[in-house]
């Protein structure tokens, strides 16, 4: 909720008082399990400001879309998502729109803790994060994979309201990603963007959006092979509006990264990389947002 001022009569020697902004601690609990040849949502419990939507689809996987009351995160918000995908189940979790982070002197935070059982698939593919002027945002994603589990993870960050002159104008952004399997780290990284280390628009140059896609596990063998060949063969052109890279993480994991001059180009590219999703899930999650 927005900061409120308490009406009062003040003399010239008495400054008006301010009511501290209320911290919103939203949490969600999600659990998916396989019943017959389909996956069902066994648990979908959310506390404000988080909301969960569970639309039907024509495929075998279960889908959940997250949203936040108020249209974004405000100062002091702390969101947590705890997620389990049971053996043999397939789950897609996305968002109803971009995660908007507003001016937040004390900061906002979101945390994901997920466990994916043997033979299960988790597709964690939210829309981009957009931090406005003065935003302080920290996010962490910790995913534990059992043997034979598969993961699709997408993380996109945009420069903010560039059309309004707010380009990379946030105060602080930190994102940590940890993917472990049987106690061994497949990926453990932390991004930090802070103007204290140099003016962000200058450091990021012409790029207005950054993205990472991670593919792990046996369900994605053919997709990884095709993407490694395709992205790895792309030439790097001077002043290109899109720069991509691909890196293997052992025999069954791949990391794709992109920097784009527009958010639209980054979203388009990341969805092209994940164009196999409809056939994998049995329906198109980009079209059917229920």
XYZ file of N, CA and C in Angstrom:
870
model
N 0.821 -1.187 0.000
C 0.000 0.000 0.000
C 0.860 1.243 0.000
N 0.312 2.325 -0.461
C 1.070 3.543 -0.611
C 1.254 4.251 0.724
N 2.282 5.034 0.821
C 2.577 5.775 2.031
C 1.494 6.798 2.285
N 1.041 6.891 3.543
C -0.032 7.816 3.886
C 0.474 8.853 4.873
N -0.082 10.038 4.792
C 0.239 11.103 5.732
C -0.933 11.292 6.689
N -0.623 11.522 7.964
C -1.650 11.723 8.965
C -2.031 13.191 9.001
N -3.315 13.532 8.747
C -3.730 14.921 8.818
C -3.520 15.460 10.231
N -2.966 16.659 10.358
C -2.780 17.258 11.670
C -2.564 18.746 11.499
N -2.768 19.468 12.568
C -2.491 20.905 12.575
C -1.070 21.071 13.063
N -0.245 21.691 12.269
C 1.172 21.807 12.615
C 1.583 23.269 12.658
N 2.358 23.600 13.637
C 2.931 24.935 13.675
C 4.168 24.962 12.818
N 4.764 26.113 12.670
C 5.964 26.190 11.852
C 7.134 25.477 12.499
N 6.979 25.143 13.793
C 8.061 24.449 14.500
C 7.806 22.943 14.598
N 6.634 22.493 14.115
C 6.274 21.083 14.240
C 6.088 20.463 12.870
N 7.034 19.679 12.394
C 6.872 19.052 11.078
C 5.770 18.011 11.123
N 5.049 17.829 10.027
C 3.999 16.813 9.996
C 4.577 15.417 10.165
N 3.817 14.585 10.864
C 4.238 13.208 11.075
C 3.876 12.359 9.878
N 4.615 11.265 9.673
C 4.305 10.313 8.624
C 4.081 8.939 9.237
N 3.090 8.230 8.725
C 2.849 6.856 9.147
C 3.748 5.933 8.336
N 4.555 5.093 8.979
C 5.414 4.182 8.209
C 4.575 3.282 7.311
N 5.100 2.990 6.170
C 4.425 2.112 5.236
C 4.342 0.700 5.819
N 3.182 0.057 5.656
C 2.979 -1.276 6.197
C 3.677 -2.305 5.310
N 4.434 -3.180 5.928
C 5.093 -4.244 5.170
C 4.071 -5.334 4.835
N 4.076 -5.787 3.597
C 3.194 -6.862 3.193
C 4.030 -8.126 3.022
N 3.702 -9.137 3.809
C 4.430 -10.406 3.739
C 3.509 -11.442 3.106
N 3.597 -11.581 1.801
C 2.750 -12.527 1.087
C 3.466 -13.844 0.900
N 2.724 -14.931 1.037
C 3.326 -16.255 0.849
C 2.382 -17.128 0.044
N 2.971 -18.120 -0.636
C 2.177 -19.067 -1.418
C 2.763 -20.456 -1.249
N 1.860 -21.441 -1.211
C 2.260 -22.840 -1.135
C 1.628 -23.565 -2.308
N 2.475 -24.205 -3.138
C 2.009 -24.916 -4.326
C 2.521 -26.345 -4.298
N 1.638 -27.272 -4.667
C 2.053 -28.672 -4.785
C 1.314 -29.299 -5.955
N 2.055 -30.031 -6.777
C 1.512 -30.687 -7.965
C 1.734 -32.186 -7.845
N 0.762 -32.962 -8.306
C 0.944 -34.408 -8.329
C 0.296 -34.996 -9.577
N 0.744 -36.170 -9.950
C 0.205 -36.833 -11.138
C -0.934 -37.767 -10.738
N -2.043 -37.637 -11.473
C -3.200 -38.506 -11.280
C -3.549 -39.088 -12.643
N -3.329 -40.366 -12.829
C -3.521 -40.966 -14.143
C -2.497 -40.425 -15.116
N -2.976 -39.913 -16.250
C -2.055 -39.354 -17.245
C -2.013 -37.828 -17.216
N -2.541 -37.228 -16.156
C -2.538 -35.774 -16.037
C -1.935 -35.346 -14.699
N -1.505 -34.090 -14.658
C -1.044 -33.481 -13.409
C -2.143 -32.589 -12.855
N -2.329 -32.625 -11.543
C -3.320 -31.781 -10.885
C -2.616 -30.911 -9.842
N -3.265 -29.815 -9.513
C -2.768 -28.946 -8.449
C -3.331 -29.485 -7.137
N -2.472 -30.060 -6.331
C -2.917 -30.622 -5.050
C -3.112 -29.528 -4.005
N -2.215 -28.531 -4.021
C -2.294 -27.426 -3.060
C -2.023 -26.120 -3.789
N -2.871 -25.138 -3.547
C -2.662 -23.785 -4.085
C -3.182 -22.802 -3.052
N -2.329 -22.430 -2.135
C -2.703 -21.575 -1.016
C -1.870 -20.299 -1.080
N -2.520 -19.153 -1.079
C -1.810 -17.873 -1.177
C -2.345 -16.895 -0.157
N -1.447 -16.080 0.377
C -1.802 -15.012 1.299
C -1.473 -13.671 0.645
N -2.354 -12.702 0.842
C -2.204 -11.375 0.233
C -0.831 -10.782 0.557
N -0.192 -10.103 -0.409
C -0.745 -9.649 -1.688
C -0.597 -10.630 -2.848
N -0.155 -11.864 -2.584
C -0.022 -12.848 -3.657
C -1.379 -13.456 -3.998
N -1.579 -13.728 -5.278
C -2.755 -14.442 -5.753
C -2.309 -15.540 -6.707
N -3.061 -16.640 -6.741
C -2.756 -17.760 -7.626
C -3.967 -18.049 -8.502
N -3.732 -18.178 -9.795
C -4.775 -18.531 -10.747
C -4.425 -19.879 -11.356
N -5.409 -20.775 -11.459
C -5.162 -22.131 -11.961
C -6.072 -22.422 -13.150
N -5.764 -21.879 -14.321
C -6.632 -22.079 -15.488
C -6.549 -23.507 -16.021
N -7.621 -23.948 -16.642
C -7.617 -25.236 -17.312
C -6.867 -25.133 -18.633
N -6.369 -26.267 -19.083
C -5.721 -26.298 -20.386
C -5.963 -27.667 -21.000
N -5.597 -27.812 -22.268
C -5.874 -29.048 -22.989
C -4.750 -30.078 -22.875
N -3.683 -29.724 -22.180
C -2.549 -30.626 -22.085
C -2.591 -31.484 -20.834
N -1.486 -32.170 -20.569
C -1.394 -33.060 -19.412
C -0.777 -32.377 -18.203
N -0.169 -31.200 -18.391
C 0.480 -30.486 -17.293
C -0.518 -29.579 -16.573
N -0.211 -29.239 -15.326
C -1.013 -28.270 -14.570
C -0.326 -26.917 -14.622
N -1.129 -25.859 -14.726
C -0.598 -24.504 -14.849
C -1.056 -23.653 -13.675
N -0.164 -22.754 -13.243
C -0.507 -21.745 -12.239
C 0.099 -20.423 -12.674
N -0.709 -19.354 -12.559
C -0.223 -18.003 -12.832
C -0.292 -17.194 -11.545
N 0.782 -16.472 -11.246
C 0.822 -15.653 -10.046
C 0.515 -14.198 -10.398
N -0.014 -13.479 -9.418
C -0.203 -12.042 -9.569
C -0.098 -11.409 -8.186
N 0.003 -10.088 -8.170
C 0.149 -9.374 -6.909
C -0.907 -8.281 -6.826
N -1.612 -8.220 -5.711
C -2.596 -7.157 -5.520
C -1.896 -5.806 -5.528
N -2.500 -4.836 -6.163
C -1.915 -3.511 -6.239
C -1.051 -3.293 -7.457
N -0.878 -4.335 -8.261
C -0.164 -4.162 -9.524
C 1.341 -4.198 -9.430
N 1.888 -4.513 -8.258
C 3.337 -4.587 -8.149
C 3.782 -4.601 -6.701
N 5.093 -4.527 -6.497
C 5.679 -4.568 -5.154
C 5.982 -3.156 -4.679
N 5.617 -2.879 -3.437
C 5.886 -1.575 -2.833
C 6.820 -1.758 -1.650
N 7.242 -0.666 -1.079
C 8.280 -0.663 -0.066
C 7.966 -1.631 1.082
N 8.910 -2.516 1.362
C 8.766 -3.446 2.470
C 8.140 -4.769 2.127
N 7.640 -4.953 0.906
C 7.010 -6.218 0.533
C 8.018 -7.367 0.590
N 7.550 -8.516 1.050
C 8.386 -9.718 1.118
C 7.503 -10.897 0.712
N 7.755 -11.451 -0.468
C 6.959 -12.537 -1.012
C 7.757 -13.831 -1.007
N 7.097 -14.930 -0.641
C 7.745 -16.246 -0.656
C 6.831 -17.251 -1.352
N 7.448 -18.119 -2.149
C 6.717 -19.202 -2.815
C 7.434 -20.509 -2.485
N 6.670 -21.472 -1.940
C 7.185 -22.797 -1.632
C 6.476 -23.783 -2.545
N 7.250 -24.606 -3.273
C 6.674 -25.365 -4.383
C 7.225 -26.786 -4.409
N 6.314 -27.762 -4.643
C 6.706 -29.153 -4.805
C 6.056 -29.719 -6.063
N 6.846 -30.445 -6.867
C 6.328 -31.177 -8.021
C 6.616 -32.648 -7.762
N 5.544 -33.435 -7.605
C 5.698 -34.837 -7.226
C 6.177 -35.678 -8.400
N 6.549 -36.904 -8.117
C 7.121 -37.810 -9.111
C 6.215 -37.970 -10.326
N 6.798 -37.755 -11.507
C 6.086 -37.927 -12.761
C 5.156 -36.796 -13.139
N 5.022 -35.772 -12.310
C 4.123 -34.649 -12.596
C 4.822 -33.615 -13.473
N 4.010 -32.769 -14.109
C 4.531 -31.680 -14.952
C 3.784 -30.401 -14.597
N 4.525 -29.343 -14.248
C 3.912 -28.098 -13.789
C 4.525 -26.899 -14.495
N 3.675 -25.959 -14.839
C 4.118 -24.673 -15.366
C 3.663 -23.580 -14.420
N 4.594 -22.717 -14.021
C 4.264 -21.561 -13.192
C 4.759 -20.320 -13.919
N 3.830 -19.403 -14.172
C 4.159 -18.149 -14.856
C 3.496 -17.006 -14.090
N 3.394 -15.846 -14.712
C 2.784 -14.684 -14.064
C 1.793 -14.045 -15.014
N 0.884 -13.266 -14.441
C -0.129 -12.603 -15.265
C 0.428 -11.407 -16.018
N 1.588 -10.945 -15.644
C 2.212 -9.801 -16.292
C 3.572 -9.554 -15.667
N 4.203 -8.472 -16.069
C 5.523 -8.136 -15.534
C 5.453 -7.872 -14.036
N 6.518 -8.216 -13.330
C 6.644 -7.881 -11.914
C 7.173 -6.463 -11.813
N 6.338 -5.538 -11.358
C 6.721 -4.140 -11.233
C 7.157 -3.858 -9.801
N 8.333 -3.270 -9.667
C 8.861 -2.941 -8.347
C 8.946 -1.423 -8.247
N 8.171 -0.852 -7.324
C 8.093 0.600 -7.194
C 9.161 1.124 -6.236
N 9.235 2.454 -6.132
C 10.216 3.086 -5.242
C 10.127 2.442 -3.859
N 11.262 2.020 -3.346
C 11.258 1.238 -2.110
C 12.549 1.481 -1.328
N 12.596 2.534 -0.517
C 13.818 2.857 0.233
C 14.302 1.719 1.124
N 13.346 0.975 1.720
C 13.737 -0.147 2.586
C 13.902 -1.443 1.810
N 13.401 -1.468 0.591
C 13.588 -2.631 -0.259
C 12.396 -3.566 -0.305
N 12.341 -4.359 -1.377
C 11.362 -5.425 -1.565
C 12.129 -6.721 -1.791
N 11.449 -7.832 -1.497
C 12.136 -9.120 -1.594
C 11.176 -10.198 -2.055
N 11.667 -11.134 -2.880
C 10.884 -12.311 -3.240
C 11.787 -13.532 -3.185
N 11.207 -14.664 -2.762
C 11.975 -15.893 -2.595
C 11.191 -17.077 -3.152
N 11.888 -17.928 -3.888
C 11.327 -19.178 -4.383
C 12.126 -20.336 -3.823
N 11.416 -21.325 -3.268
C 12.035 -22.572 -2.834
C 11.246 -23.703 -3.476
N 11.901 -24.501 -4.340
C 11.191 -25.522 -5.105
C 11.924 -26.847 -5.036
N 11.125 -27.915 -5.076
C 11.660 -29.271 -5.104
C 10.956 -30.037 -6.225
N 11.744 -30.705 -7.072
C 11.209 -31.418 -8.227
C 11.625 -32.873 -8.104
N 10.635 -33.765 -8.046
C 10.864 -35.182 -7.760
C 11.327 -35.935 -9.013
N 11.736 -37.200 -8.868
C 12.192 -37.980 -10.029
C 11.136 -38.043 -11.132
N 11.582 -37.862 -12.359
C 10.694 -37.937 -13.509
C 9.732 -36.776 -13.651
N 9.828 -35.770 -12.792
C 8.920 -34.627 -12.834
C 9.535 -33.480 -13.641
N 8.679 -32.545 -14.038
C 9.104 -31.375 -14.815
C 8.526 -30.119 -14.188
N 9.367 -29.109 -13.997
C 8.924 -27.776 -13.572
C 9.354 -26.764 -14.616
N 8.390 -25.991 -15.114
C 8.675 -24.858 -15.991
C 8.336 -23.590 -15.211
N 9.363 -22.876 -14.771
C 9.201 -21.615 -14.022
C 9.529 -20.491 -14.997
N 8.485 -19.864 -15.574
C 8.687 -18.939 -16.696
C 7.885 -17.644 -16.501
N 8.201 -16.840 -15.490
C 7.462 -15.598 -15.264
C 7.788 -14.553 -16.322
N 6.908 -13.563 -16.426
C 7.168 -12.409 -17.281
C 8.307 -11.576 -16.695
N 8.802 -10.569 -17.435
C 9.974 -9.817 -16.965
C 9.742 -9.069 -15.656
N 10.836 -8.821 -14.957
C 10.853 -7.931 -13.794
C 11.215 -6.534 -14.265
N 10.473 -5.535 -13.764
C 10.687 -4.144 -14.161
C 10.826 -3.301 -12.897
N 12.012 -2.771 -12.641
C 12.266 -1.962 -11.451
C 12.216 -0.472 -11.814
N 11.357 0.270 -11.112
C 11.185 1.692 -11.386
C 12.222 2.517 -10.621
N 12.205 3.824 -10.845
C 13.146 4.731 -10.187
C 13.077 4.578 -8.669
N 14.239 4.421 -8.050
C 14.307 4.328 -6.598
C 13.977 2.968 -6.033
N 13.778 1.965 -6.872
C 13.438 0.629 -6.375
C 14.668 -0.076 -5.822
N 14.455 -0.837 -4.759
C 15.468 -1.736 -4.204
C 14.840 -3.123 -4.173
N 15.423 -4.068 -4.896
C 14.786 -5.370 -5.049
C 15.809 -6.483 -4.927
N 15.446 -7.504 -4.145
C 16.279 -8.697 -3.976
C 15.420 -9.918 -4.236
N 15.900 -10.807 -5.090
C 15.166 -12.053 -5.298
C 16.127 -13.232 -5.194
N 15.593 -14.341 -4.700
C 16.388 -15.567 -4.617
C 15.539 -16.725 -5.109
N 16.193 -17.649 -5.832
C 15.528 -18.830 -6.375
C 16.403 -20.039 -6.054
N 15.834 -20.947 -5.283
C 16.569 -22.138 -4.841
C 15.757 -23.356 -5.255
N 16.322 -24.173 -6.159
C 15.593 -25.305 -6.732
C 16.394 -26.579 -6.533
N 15.761 -27.579 -5.928
C 16.382 -28.870 -5.671
C 15.786 -29.892 -6.646
N 16.642 -30.522 -7.447
C 16.208 -31.503 -8.435
C 16.603 -32.902 -7.992
N 15.635 -33.808 -8.047
C 15.936 -35.214 -7.807
C 16.519 -35.833 -9.075
N 17.135 -36.995 -9.006
C 17.623 -37.664 -10.222
C 16.477 -37.877 -11.206
N 16.714 -37.541 -12.465
C 15.694 -37.705 -13.492
C 14.689 -36.573 -13.571
N 14.799 -35.564 -12.708
C 13.906 -34.409 -12.765
C 14.367 -33.449 -13.859
N 13.420 -32.646 -14.368
C 13.733 -31.677 -15.429
C 13.258 -30.296 -15.024
N 13.978 -29.270 -15.505
C 13.689 -27.889 -15.136
C 13.828 -26.975 -16.338
N 12.838 -26.091 -16.494
C 12.935 -24.948 -17.410
C 12.783 -23.704 -16.551
N 13.765 -22.847 -16.572
C 13.700 -21.616 -15.779
C 14.038 -20.426 -16.660
N 13.214 -19.388 -16.574
C 13.442 -18.169 -17.344
C 13.460 -16.981 -16.395
N 14.455 -16.127 -16.545
C 14.566 -14.922 -15.730
C 14.884 -13.745 -16.642
N 13.978 -12.762 -16.681
C 14.129 -11.600 -17.554
C 14.074 -10.323 -16.733
N 14.952 -9.389 -17.039
C 14.995 -8.093 -16.366
C 15.027 -6.987 -17.409
N 14.148 -5.975 -17.244
C 14.125 -4.850 -18.181
C 14.542 -3.561 -17.484
N 14.852 -2.557 -18.294
C 15.435 -1.313 -17.790
C 14.455 -0.446 -17.027
N 13.159 -0.749 -17.091
C 12.158 0.092 -16.428
C 11.360 0.883 -17.448
N 10.829 2.013 -17.009
C 9.997 2.841 -17.885
C 10.882 3.753 -18.739
N 11.529 3.162 -19.725
C 12.471 3.917 -20.559
C 11.793 5.064 -21.281
N 10.545 4.858 -21.721
C 9.833 5.913 -22.442
C 9.587 7.131 -21.566
N 9.572 6.932 -20.234
C 9.363 8.040 -19.293
C 10.692 8.575 -18.768
N 11.799 8.141 -19.358
C 13.107 8.615 -18.926
C 13.674 7.872 -17.737
N 13.037 6.754 -17.345
C 13.503 5.970 -16.206
C 14.231 4.735 -16.713
N 15.414 4.922 -17.205
C 16.173 3.816 -17.789
C 17.265 3.379 -16.821
N 17.177 2.125 -16.339
C 18.109 1.611 -15.342
C 18.266 2.600 -14.189
N 17.123 3.084 -13.680
C 17.126 4.134 -12.663
C 16.855 3.609 -11.260
N 16.836 2.273 -11.086
C 16.587 1.734 -9.753
C 17.819 1.919 -8.865
N 17.621 1.725 -7.577
C 18.688 1.936 -6.599
C 19.535 0.693 -6.368
N 18.893 -0.485 -6.482
C 19.634 -1.718 -6.183
C 18.840 -2.898 -6.716
N 19.539 -3.841 -7.348
C 18.917 -5.079 -7.820
C 19.880 -6.232 -7.571
N 19.384 -7.260 -6.893
C 20.173 -8.460 -6.641
C 19.322 -9.676 -6.961
N 19.892 -10.636 -7.677
C 19.184 -11.880 -7.979
C 20.146 -13.045 -7.811
N 19.749 -14.003 -6.984
C 20.570 -15.203 -6.808
C 19.803 -16.412 -7.318
N 20.506 -17.308 -7.977
C 19.910 -18.522 -8.542
C 20.762 -19.715 -8.154
N 20.111 -20.693 -7.514
C 20.809 -21.923 -7.120
C 19.976 -23.114 -7.590
N 20.592 -23.968 -8.396
C 19.957 -25.212 -8.835
C 20.876 -26.347 -8.414
N 20.350 -27.239 -7.568
C 21.139 -28.356 -7.047
C 20.477 -29.676 -7.413
N 21.314 -30.688 -7.600
C 20.821 -32.042 -7.829
C 21.655 -32.992 -6.984
N 20.983 -33.726 -6.098
C 21.658 -34.662 -5.198
C 22.800 -33.989 -4.441
N 22.550 -32.758 -4.005
C 23.539 -32.031 -3.219
C 24.646 -31.383 -4.021
N 24.636 -31.553 -5.334
C 25.680 -30.966 -6.176
C 25.124 -29.766 -6.923
N 25.843 -28.679 -6.906
C 25.389 -27.456 -7.553
C 25.564 -27.554 -9.067
N 24.459 -27.386 -9.797
C 24.538 -27.253 -11.252
C 24.798 -25.799 -11.631
N 24.149 -24.900 -10.910
C 24.377 -23.478 -11.119
C 24.171 -22.762 -9.788
N 25.070 -21.871 -9.463
C 24.995 -21.082 -8.225
C 25.586 -19.717 -8.553
N 24.708 -18.759 -8.825
C 25.200 -17.459 -9.269
C 24.397 -16.333 -8.626
N 24.986 -15.152 -8.657
C 24.341 -13.973 -8.085
C 24.609 -12.784 -8.983
N 23.531 -12.110 -9.385
C 23.644 -10.870 -10.152
C 23.482 -9.694 -9.203
N 24.301 -8.684 -9.407
C 24.187 -7.459 -8.620
C 24.315 -6.263 -9.556
N 23.284 -5.419 -9.563
C 23.311 -4.166 -10.314
C 23.034 -3.038 -9.334
N 24.025 -2.183 -9.164
C 23.911 -1.101 -8.184
C 24.679 0.104 -8.720
N 24.044 1.281 -8.797
C 24.756 2.460 -9.315
C 25.951 2.868 -8.463
N 26.055 2.338 -7.234
C 27.224 2.633 -6.412
C 28.498 2.096 -7.046
N 28.343 1.123 -7.948
C 29.500 0.527 -8.616
C 29.745 1.133 -10.001
N 28.984 2.149 -10.338
C 29.097 2.795 -11.644
C 27.715 3.088 -12.200
N 27.579 4.169 -12.931
C 26.285 4.581 -13.472
C 25.727 3.479 -14.362
N 24.536 2.978 -14.032
C 24.005 1.804 -14.725
C 23.767 2.021 -16.218
N 23.149 3.140 -16.653
C 22.947 3.304 -18.099
C 24.256 3.273 -18.887
N 25.313 3.799 -18.295
C 26.610 3.776 -18.975
C 27.180 2.361 -18.994
N 27.033 1.644 -17.898
C 27.587 0.292 -17.830
C 26.858 -0.669 -18.755
N 25.537 -0.483 -18.899
C 24.745 -1.397 -19.712
C 24.624 -0.948 -21.157
N 25.170 0.212 -21.458
C 25.242 0.653 -22.848
C 23.887 0.731 -23.519
N 23.791 0.149 -24.696
C 22.573 0.256 -25.495
C 21.497 -0.746 -25.082
N 21.821 -1.644 -24.162
C 20.888 -2.732 -23.847
C 19.863 -2.310 -22.801
N 18.618 -2.666 -23.060
C 17.506 -2.342 -22.172
C 16.879 -3.583 -21.541
N 17.436 -4.752 -21.786
C 16.857 -5.969 -21.228
C 17.900 -7.074 -21.186
N 17.869 -7.863 -20.100
C 18.804 -8.965 -19.903
C 18.002 -10.223 -19.573
N 18.437 -11.366 -20.083
C 17.681 -12.581 -19.843
C 18.550 -13.815 -19.697
N 18.038 -14.777 -18.913
C 18.675 -16.066 -18.721
C 17.618 -17.160 -18.847
N 17.948 -18.220 -19.558
C 17.091 -19.405 -19.640
C 17.957 -20.608 -19.281
N 17.451 -21.437 -18.364
C 18.158 -22.633 -17.922
C 17.315 -23.859 -18.280
N 17.948 -24.859 -18.893
C 17.281 -26.110 -19.259
C 18.069 -27.271 -18.665
N 17.392 -28.084 -17.849
C 18.056 -29.195 -17.171
C 17.181 -30.437 -17.277
N 17.796 -31.603 -17.510
C 17.097 -32.860 -17.352
C 16.712 -33.574 -18.631
N 16.303 -34.826 -18.495
C 16.078 -35.685 -19.657
C 14.902 -35.278 -20.533
N 13.890 -34.609 -19.983
C 12.737 -34.208 -20.795
C 13.108 -33.164 -21.832
N 14.290 -32.572 -21.691
C 14.682 -31.459 -22.557
C 15.892 -31.788 -23.409
N 16.215 -33.059 -23.556
C 17.416 -33.448 -24.306
C 17.408 -32.905 -25.729
N 16.326 -33.121 -26.461
C 16.288 -32.689 -27.857
C 16.253 -31.172 -27.965
N 15.551 -30.495 -27.052
C 15.498 -29.032 -27.077
C 16.877 -28.437 -26.812
N 17.611 -29.002 -25.855
C 18.959 -28.494 -25.562
C 19.883 -28.672 -26.755
N 19.810 -29.824 -27.375
C 20.688 -30.082 -28.524
C 20.419 -29.102 -29.652
N 19.136 -28.852 -29.944
C 18.786 -27.931 -31.023
C 19.188 -26.503 -30.695
N 18.953 -26.084 -29.454
C 19.285 -24.707 -29.076
C 20.792 -24.485 -29.008
N 21.519 -25.465 -28.519
C 22.979 -25.324 -28.467
C 23.544 -25.130 -29.859
N 23.017 -25.892 -30.835
C 23.496 -25.757 -32.208
C 23.073 -24.430 -32.818
N 21.829 -24.018 -32.573
C 21.311 -22.791 -33.190
C 21.955 -21.539 -32.599
N 21.889 -21.405 -31.273
C 22.417 -20.186 -30.642
C 23.933 -20.134 -30.769
N 24.574 -21.289 -30.683
C 26.028 -21.314 -30.802
C 26.538 -20.920 -32.166
N 25.683 -21.016 -33.192
C 26.102 -20.668 -34.548
C 25.790 -19.223 -34.932
N 25.099 -18.490 -34.040
C 24.730 -17.112 -34.372
C 25.961 -16.210 -34.377
N 26.161 -15.411 -35.418
C 27.304 -14.494 -35.437
C 27.057 -13.299 -34.522
N 28.114 -12.755 -33.974
C 28.028 -11.538 -33.165
C 28.315 -10.347 -34.072
N 27.301 -9.531 -34.315
C 27.437 -8.401 -35.212
C 27.654 -7.108 -34.426
N 28.522 -6.216 -34.889
C 28.727 -4.944 -34.207
C 27.418 -4.163 -34.086
N 27.205 -3.588 -32.906
C 26.023 -2.765 -32.621
C 24.721 -3.528 -32.840
N 24.760 -4.823 -32.693
C 23.552 -5.636 -32.851
C 22.552 -5.306 -31.753
N 21.271 -5.410 -32.086
C 20.229 -5.173 -31.096
C 20.002 -6.362 -30.191
N 20.671 -7.479 -30.470
C 20.506 -8.688 -29.673
C 21.823 -9.456 -29.663
N 22.322 -9.755 -28.468
C 23.535 -10.546 -28.310
C 23.193 -11.756 -27.460
N 23.504 -12.965 -27.947
C 23.133 -14.206 -27.274
C 24.365 -15.060 -27.011
N 24.263 -15.908 -25.994
C 25.328 -16.869 -25.713
C 24.708 -18.156 -25.199
N 25.461 -19.255 -25.304
C 24.996 -20.549 -24.826
C 26.163 -21.251 -24.146
N 25.872 -21.879 -22.987
C 26.921 -22.568 -22.235
C 26.373 -23.873 -21.679
N 27.049 -25.004 -21.943
C 26.621 -26.271 -21.338
C 27.008 -26.311 -19.866
N 26.181 -26.994 -19.072
C 26.476 -27.238 -17.667
C 26.473 -28.752 -17.459
N 27.545 -29.401 -17.831
C 27.580 -30.840 -17.741
C 26.829 -31.490 -18.891
N 26.534 -32.779 -18.778
C 25.962 -33.514 -19.906
C 24.481 -33.255 -20.162
N 23.739 -32.733 -19.181
C 22.297 -32.604 -19.396
C 21.729 -31.271 -18.910
N 22.525 -30.209 -19.001
C 22.054 -28.881 -18.598
C 22.660 -27.831 -19.520
N 21.899 -26.747 -19.728
C 22.304 -25.696 -20.660
C 21.838 -24.349 -20.112
N 22.676 -23.328 -20.274
C 22.311 -21.958 -19.909
C 22.382 -21.088 -21.155
N 21.294 -20.396 -21.444
C 21.225 -19.442 -22.546
C 21.093 -18.040 -21.958
N 21.806 -17.093 -22.539
C 21.719 -15.710 -22.059
C 21.537 -14.781 -23.249
N 20.882 -13.645 -22.976
C 20.660 -12.661 -24.034
C 20.649 -11.265 -23.444
N 21.155 -10.315 -24.215
C 21.037 -8.886 -23.923
C 20.406 -8.241 -25.145
N 19.357 -7.455 -24.938
C 18.605 -6.888 -26.059
C 18.418 -5.392 -25.855
N 18.245 -4.683 -26.949
C 18.036 -3.244 -26.889
C 16.601 -2.882 -26.571
N 15.707 -3.867 -26.506
C 14.327 -3.599 -26.119
C 13.770 -4.799 -25.368
N 12.826 -4.531 -24.472
C 12.183 -5.621 -23.744
C 11.418 -6.524 -24.695
N 10.803 -5.933 -25.714
C 10.022 -6.714 -26.666
C 10.905 -7.735 -27.384
N 12.109 -7.314 -27.767
C 13.025 -8.224 -28.460
C 13.464 -9.355 -27.551
N 13.683 -9.057 -26.268
C 14.100 -10.098 -25.335
C 12.982 -11.110 -25.103
N 11.757 -10.634 -24.891
C 10.627 -11.539 -24.682
C 10.415 -12.411 -25.915
N 10.486 -11.799 -27.085
C 10.298 -12.559 -28.329
C 11.368 -13.644 -28.466
N 12.607 -13.295 -28.191
C 13.703 -14.258 -28.315
C 13.565 -15.400 -27.308
N 13.271 -15.068 -26.056
C 13.162 -16.107 -25.033
C 12.015 -17.061 -25.337
N 10.919 -16.544 -25.884
C 9.802 -17.425 -26.225
C 10.107 -18.252 -27.474
N 10.921 -17.714 -28.359
C 11.379 -18.538 -29.487
C 12.246 -19.682 -28.981
N 13.107 -19.410 -28.010
C 13.914 -20.485 -27.427
C 13.034 -21.564 -26.812
N 11.913 -21.147 -26.214
C 11.014 -22.084 -25.547
C 9.827 -22.466 -26.427
N 10.008 -22.405 -27.738
C 8.915 -22.723 -28.661
C 8.497 -24.192 -28.577
N 9.294 -25.031 -27.937
C 8.957 -26.437 -27.757
C 7.951 -26.651 -26.623
N 7.679 -25.619 -25.811
C 6.811 -25.779 -24.645
C 5.414 -26.302 -24.984
N 4.726 -25.737 -26.002
C 3.380 -26.252 -26.298
C 3.342 -27.757 -26.545
N 4.302 -28.280 -27.310
C 4.302 -29.722 -27.570
C 4.678 -30.499 -26.319
N 5.530 -29.934 -25.480
C 5.936 -30.616 -24.252
C 4.791 -30.671 -23.240
N 3.998 -29.585 -23.177
C 2.919 -29.489 -22.201
C 1.571 -29.925 -22.760
N 1.416 -29.913 -24.094
C 0.150 -30.257 -24.710
C -0.754 -29.066 -24.980
N -0.294 -27.856 -24.686
C -1.058 -26.635 -24.935
C -0.078 -25.467 -24.867
N -0.530 -24.305 -25.372
C 0.350 -23.144 -25.482
C 0.151 -22.184 -24.312
N 1.113 -22.090 -23.383
C 0.943 -21.231 -22.209
C 0.999 -19.745 -22.517
N 1.587 -19.362 -23.656
C 1.675 -17.948 -23.987
C 0.343 -17.416 -24.493
N -0.513 -18.318 -24.972
C -1.813 -17.908 -25.516
C -2.918 -18.048 -24.482
N -2.896 -19.174 -23.760
C -3.987 -19.482 -22.826
C -3.599 -19.060 -21.423
N -3.946 -17.834 -21.076
C -3.647 -17.343 -19.730
C -4.865 -17.371 -18.822
N -5.999 -17.900 -19.370
C -7.193 -18.116 -18.554
C -7.485 -17.018 -17.614
